[in-house]
Amino acid sequence: MNTSQIDSYTLKHYTRAVIAFFGCLVALSIFQYSLLYAKGIVDIIFGRSFFIALVHHIGFSSLTGIFLVFPFKFLENLRPRYGMYFALGSLGVLLLIELFLTVYFCTVLLPLGSDIAAYSWEEVRFKAFNANSWGTLGYFLLGALLLQLLFLGMYRSTVRFYRLINGMFPLTLVFFSIFITAMFTPSKPINQNKTYYLGLNLYRTATEEHSYDGKSTYPLLRPIQTQNTLKPYFNLKKTKPNLVFLIVEGLGRDFVGKDAPYGGFTPFLDSLSTQSLYWKNCLSTTGRNFGALPALVGSLPFGKNGFMGMEEYPNKLTLYGILKKNAYHTSYYQGSNGAFDNVVRFLQSEDVDLILDKAGFGKNYDLQTGDSGGYSWGYPDLELFRKSVSLDRSKDTPRMEVYLTLSTRDPFLPPKMTYYTEQVEKTLEHRAYGKRERRIIKKNDGVFASLLYADNALAWFFEAYKKLPGYENTIFIVTGNHLLPAIPARTEISRFHVPLLIYSPLLKAPRKMEALNSHFDIAPSIVSLLHKQYNLSVPEKTAWLGSGLDTEKTFRSVKRIPLMRNKNELKDYVKGTTFLSDGEIFEMDKNLGLTPLETEDDTLELALKRFKGVNQYITKNNRIIPDSLAVFNFEKEKFSGRDIVWIHSVFNGHNFDRAFDSARELALAKEYDRALLLLRYIVSEVPGNVDAKILMGRINGWRGHYSDSITLLQEAIEMVPDYIDAYAALFDVYYWSGRYKEGYELIAKVQQNSSRADEIYEKIARAKKLYDKEKQLATAQ
C-alpha cells in the first residue's frame, strides 16, 4: 500500500508511528549499553538489564501513544494529515530528548531528574558533551539526524505489517494494558526510560509538600554542646593552630585505603592515612560538588538547590566567620572559575580575606590541557599548590585555608599524561583486582592516571608546606567531595562515601576509626577543639546539622544524615544503620555495603519529609540563626524604587553582559551617573564582575575622582591579577593624577602577573619616562 497517496490517516497509521517510535527507543538502548560496555562499566550488552529496559520502553511508548492519540484524532478530523504531522513531529522530538538524556547518563552515570531545574542549559550541556563522553555537540547533532532518519525509515517499513496492525485489539486498550504491566517491572536508572524518569521526577518535585509544622522559630538552634572528641589526640600549643582543608575532587572511599576496590592509585594518601586520624566511613552530604564547601565549613542546610545557589543567603555561622572574628586570616584556593556554583559569592558573604581562582594565577602557571573542544577547566592541582605556597605568609596570625582541586574531573587530562598512564599499567601488573574492577580501570585509564597525578600533587604540597611559617602548628583536613561520576557507584550510598583524614604534627598518635560520620560533623568538632583551649569567641548557640565527629574505632552509626544527591533532589537519608534511597530501605554494614530490607516501616520516609520541611522553612525565611548571632550579614546594595524602575527599564535581570554593554554605551555618551548606577547594580548582583569594576574606575578617573578610581582599579587587579585592562586603566589614572612614581611601580607588577604586558607597552614606556623625568627634576633641585 502506498501511504504517500493517503488523504486522511487512521489509527492504523498512527499505530505504525508508535511502533517505529518504540523501535528507535530499542536502538537507543543498544547505543547506551554499547557505550557503557566500551567504558568497562557493564559486563554485557544484551543482558537482563537490557531486556528490562525494553519492557520500560514498551511502557513509555504505550503511555505516549495514549496521550498523543487524542490530539492526533482531533487534528486529523479538523484537517487531513495535520494529525499525522503532529504525531510524527511529537514522537521525533521525544526521541531527540531521549537521545540527549541517554548521552547525559552515559557521561555522568546518573539520570537527569528534577535537578535540571537547578542548572543552566550551559551547565547541563557541558556535562553531557565533554571529552569523556560520546562526543562533542557536532557528533550529537549527527546522531540526532541519523535517529530521525531511522524513525522515518522504521515508520515506512511497518507498511509490510499493515494487515497485522489492522487486526490488533482496540489501540487504547492494548497500550493501556502494556503500560500497566511495565509499571510493575522493577528497574534502576540504567534500564529506565530517561524521558519518563525526568518527567516523573519533575512532577514529584513540583507536587511535594515541604511544610514545617513545628513551634520553634529557629528549629535547629541549640546551645553549643558538641563533645570535644578530638582533644585527646592533640598536643596543642599555646598559639592557635593553622587549619588547612583539602577538598579533593571526586575522591571517593573506593580509591583510598588497603581494602579499597580501586586501591593503589593514591599511594601518598594511603600512607598519610596511617599517620593520621583516619575515618574510613565518612559521607559527603551531596553527590555533586555544589554542597561540599557549605557542609564542611558551616554544617549548613541545603536550601532548594544547594546552599550556595540561594538568591539571598540567610544568617549563618561558618568556620570562616567564627575564625576571622578570632583573628584568623581566611583564604580559599581553587584552579577553576570561582563563579561556578556561586563559590565566590558564598565566600564574599563570609568576608574571606583572600580568594584565588582561575583568574588570579598569572603568566607563570600552565593551564590544564583542554578537552576536545579546547576548553580548560583551569589550573591543575600542582599549579594550584605552587601558586598557593608562593603567596606571602609572613604575618604572625593563624590561618584558615581551604583548597578545592580539579584534576580528577572530566576530561581527565593531567599533565604528563603518557607517564601517568604508564603508571596505571604498572599498577595493574603488580596489584590484584577483581575482574570487574580490572576491566573498568583499563577502560578508564585517564581517570586513574588523573588520580595518580593528583596524589603526587598532594605529596608535593605537604612537602612544600613544611617550609612555610607555622607548619609545625598546622592541622590538615583531607576529604573528597563525592565519588568520581566516571566510575560506577557500587551501591546507592557509594557516591557519598568518602575518606576523611586529619593529619598534623600536633597529633599524639594515628588512629583508624570505622564509626560513621559526615561532612556536617567537621565544623562543630573544629570549633569544639579550639573553643575552650584558646578561649575562642563563639556565639552561645549554633544551628549545626552535624553533632561532631564520632571517634569510635569499631563500626557504629548513631547519626541522622540527610543527603542531597543532585541539586533539587533530596531523596537519601541515613538514620542509624538504615539508609533510605529513593523509597528503598537498606541496612548498612561496617564497609557501608547495603542489604535491602523488606519492611513496611515508614519511619525514614517521615524523618526525611520532616527534614525537607525544616530545610525549606529555615532557608526560605531566614530562620537558621537570628540576626544577633550572625558574624557577617551579607547584604546587597539597596537601591531606591526610582532607581530600580530605571534599571529594569534597561536591563531584564538575566544577561549581565548586555547590562555591561548598556553601561559602557552610557559612559561613552558621558551619562556618567546613569552608567555608574547600572554598574553598581551589576556589582551588587555579581560581585566578581571585574569588567564592571574597571569601567567604574575609568568613569571616576574621567570625572577627576582619582582616589576612588585608583581604589576600584586596584581591587580589580587583586581580583584578576592577569587582566591587562585593569592595568591599562590604572596607568592612565596615575598619569592623569600626576602620580608618576606609583605608575612606575606598577610596571613590575604588570610584567610579573600578566602575559599580555606587551599589549600596553606604550603606557609602560610613558610611565617609565615620566618617572625618570620626575626623578631628574628632583635631583636637579
JSON list of C-alpha atoms in Angstrom, two decimals, residues 234-244 328 396-401 465-477 503-507 529-530 533-534:
[
{"chain": "A", "resi": 234, "resn": "PHE", "atom": "CA", "xyz": [46.32, 16.52, 70.02]},
{"chain": "A", "resi": 235, "resn": "ASN", "atom": "CA", "xyz": [49.20, 18.22, 71.83]},
{"chain": "A", "resi": 236, "resn": "LEU", "atom": "CA", "xyz": [48.00, 21.75, 71.16]},
{"chain": "A", "resi": 237, "resn": "LYS", "atom": "CA", "xyz": [50.41, 24.66, 71.53]},
{"chain": "A", "resi": 238, "resn": "LYS", "atom": "CA", "xyz": [49.80, 27.98, 73.24]},
{"chain": "A", "resi": 239, "resn": "THR", "atom": "CA", "xyz": [49.13, 29.69, 69.92]},
{"chain": "A", "resi": 240, "resn": "LYS", "atom": "CA", "xyz": [46.10, 28.90, 67.79]},
{"chain": "A", "resi": 241, "resn": "PRO", "atom": "CA", "xyz": [46.78, 26.30, 65.08]},
{"chain": "A", "resi": 242, "resn": "ASN", "atom": "CA", "xyz": [46.51, 26.90, 61.36]},
{"chain": "A", "resi": 243, "resn": "LEU", "atom": "CA", "xyz": [43.74, 24.96, 59.63]},
{"chain": "A", "resi": 244, "resn": "VAL", "atom": "CA", "xyz": [44.17, 23.68, 56.06]},
{"chain": "A", "resi": 328, "resn": "TYR", "atom": "CA", "xyz": [42.43, 34.26, 61.78]},
{"chain": "A", "resi": 396, "resn": "ASP", "atom": "CA", "xyz": [52.19, 36.27, 62.64]},
{"chain": "A", "resi": 397, "resn": "THR", "atom": "CA", "xyz": [48.49, 35.37, 62.56]},
{"chain": "A", "resi": 398, "resn": "PRO", "atom": "CA", "xyz": [46.79, 31.97, 62.48]},
{"chain": "A", "resi": 399, "resn": "ARG", "atom": "CA", "xyz": [45.42, 30.92, 59.10]},
{"chain": "A", "resi": 400, "resn": "MET", "atom": "CA", "xyz": [42.40, 29.08, 57.78]},
{"chain": "A", "resi": 401, "resn": "GLU", "atom": "CA", "xyz": [42.95, 27.86, 54.21]},
{"chain": "A", "resi": 465, "resn": "TYR", "atom": "CA", "xyz": [54.12, 23.28, 53.26]},
{"chain": "A", "resi": 466, "resn": "LYS", "atom": "CA", "xyz": [56.73, 22.02, 55.71]},
{"chain": "A", "resi": 467, "resn": "LYS", "atom": "CA", "xyz": [58.86, 25.00, 54.67]},
{"chain": "A", "resi": 468, "resn": "LEU", "atom": "CA", "xyz": [56.14, 27.56, 55.33]},
{"chain": "A", "resi": 469, "resn": "PRO", "atom": "CA", "xyz": [55.85, 29.50, 58.59]},
{"chain": "A", "resi": 470, "resn": "GLY", "atom": "CA", "xyz": [53.80, 27.71, 61.23]},
{"chain": "A", "resi": 471, "resn": "TYR", "atom": "CA", "xyz": [53.80, 24.24, 59.65]},
{"chain": "A", "resi": 472, "resn": "GLU", "atom": "CA", "xyz": [54.52, 22.59, 63.00]},
{"chain": "A", "resi": 473, "resn": "ASN", "atom": "CA", "xyz": [51.31, 24.20, 64.32]},
{"chain": "A", "resi": 474, "resn": "THR", "atom": "CA", "xyz": [49.04, 23.25, 61.41]},
{"chain": "A", "resi": 475, "resn": "ILE", "atom": "CA", "xyz": [46.10, 20.84, 61.22]},
{"chain": "A", "resi": 476, "resn": "PHE", "atom": "CA", "xyz": [45.30, 19.39, 57.78]},
{"chain": "A", "resi": 477, "resn": "ILE", "atom": "CA", "xyz": [41.82, 18.06, 56.97]},
{"chain": "A", "resi": 503, "resn": "TYR", "atom": "CA", "xyz": [46.84, 14.99, 59.87]},
{"chain": "A", "resi": 504, "resn": "SER", "atom": "CA", "xyz": [49.04, 17.27, 61.95]},
{"chain": "A", "resi": 505, "resn": "PRO", "atom": "CA", "xyz": [52.49, 17.49, 63.55]},
{"chain": "A", "resi": 506, "resn": "LEU", "atom": "CA", "xyz": [50.44, 18.13, 66.69]},
{"chain": "A", "resi": 507, "resn": "LEU", "atom": "CA", "xyz": [48.94, 14.63, 66.70]},
{"chain": "A", "resi": 529, "resn": "LEU", "atom": "CA", "xyz": [38.55, 21.67, 69.76]},
{"chain": "A", "resi": 530, "resn": "LEU", "atom": "CA", "xyz": [39.54, 25.35, 69.70]},
{"chain": "A", "resi": 533, "resn": "GLN", "atom": "CA", "xyz": [41.68, 25.77, 74.66]},
{"chain": "A", "resi": 534, "resn": "TYR", "atom": "CA", "xyz": [42.03, 29.29, 73.23]}
]
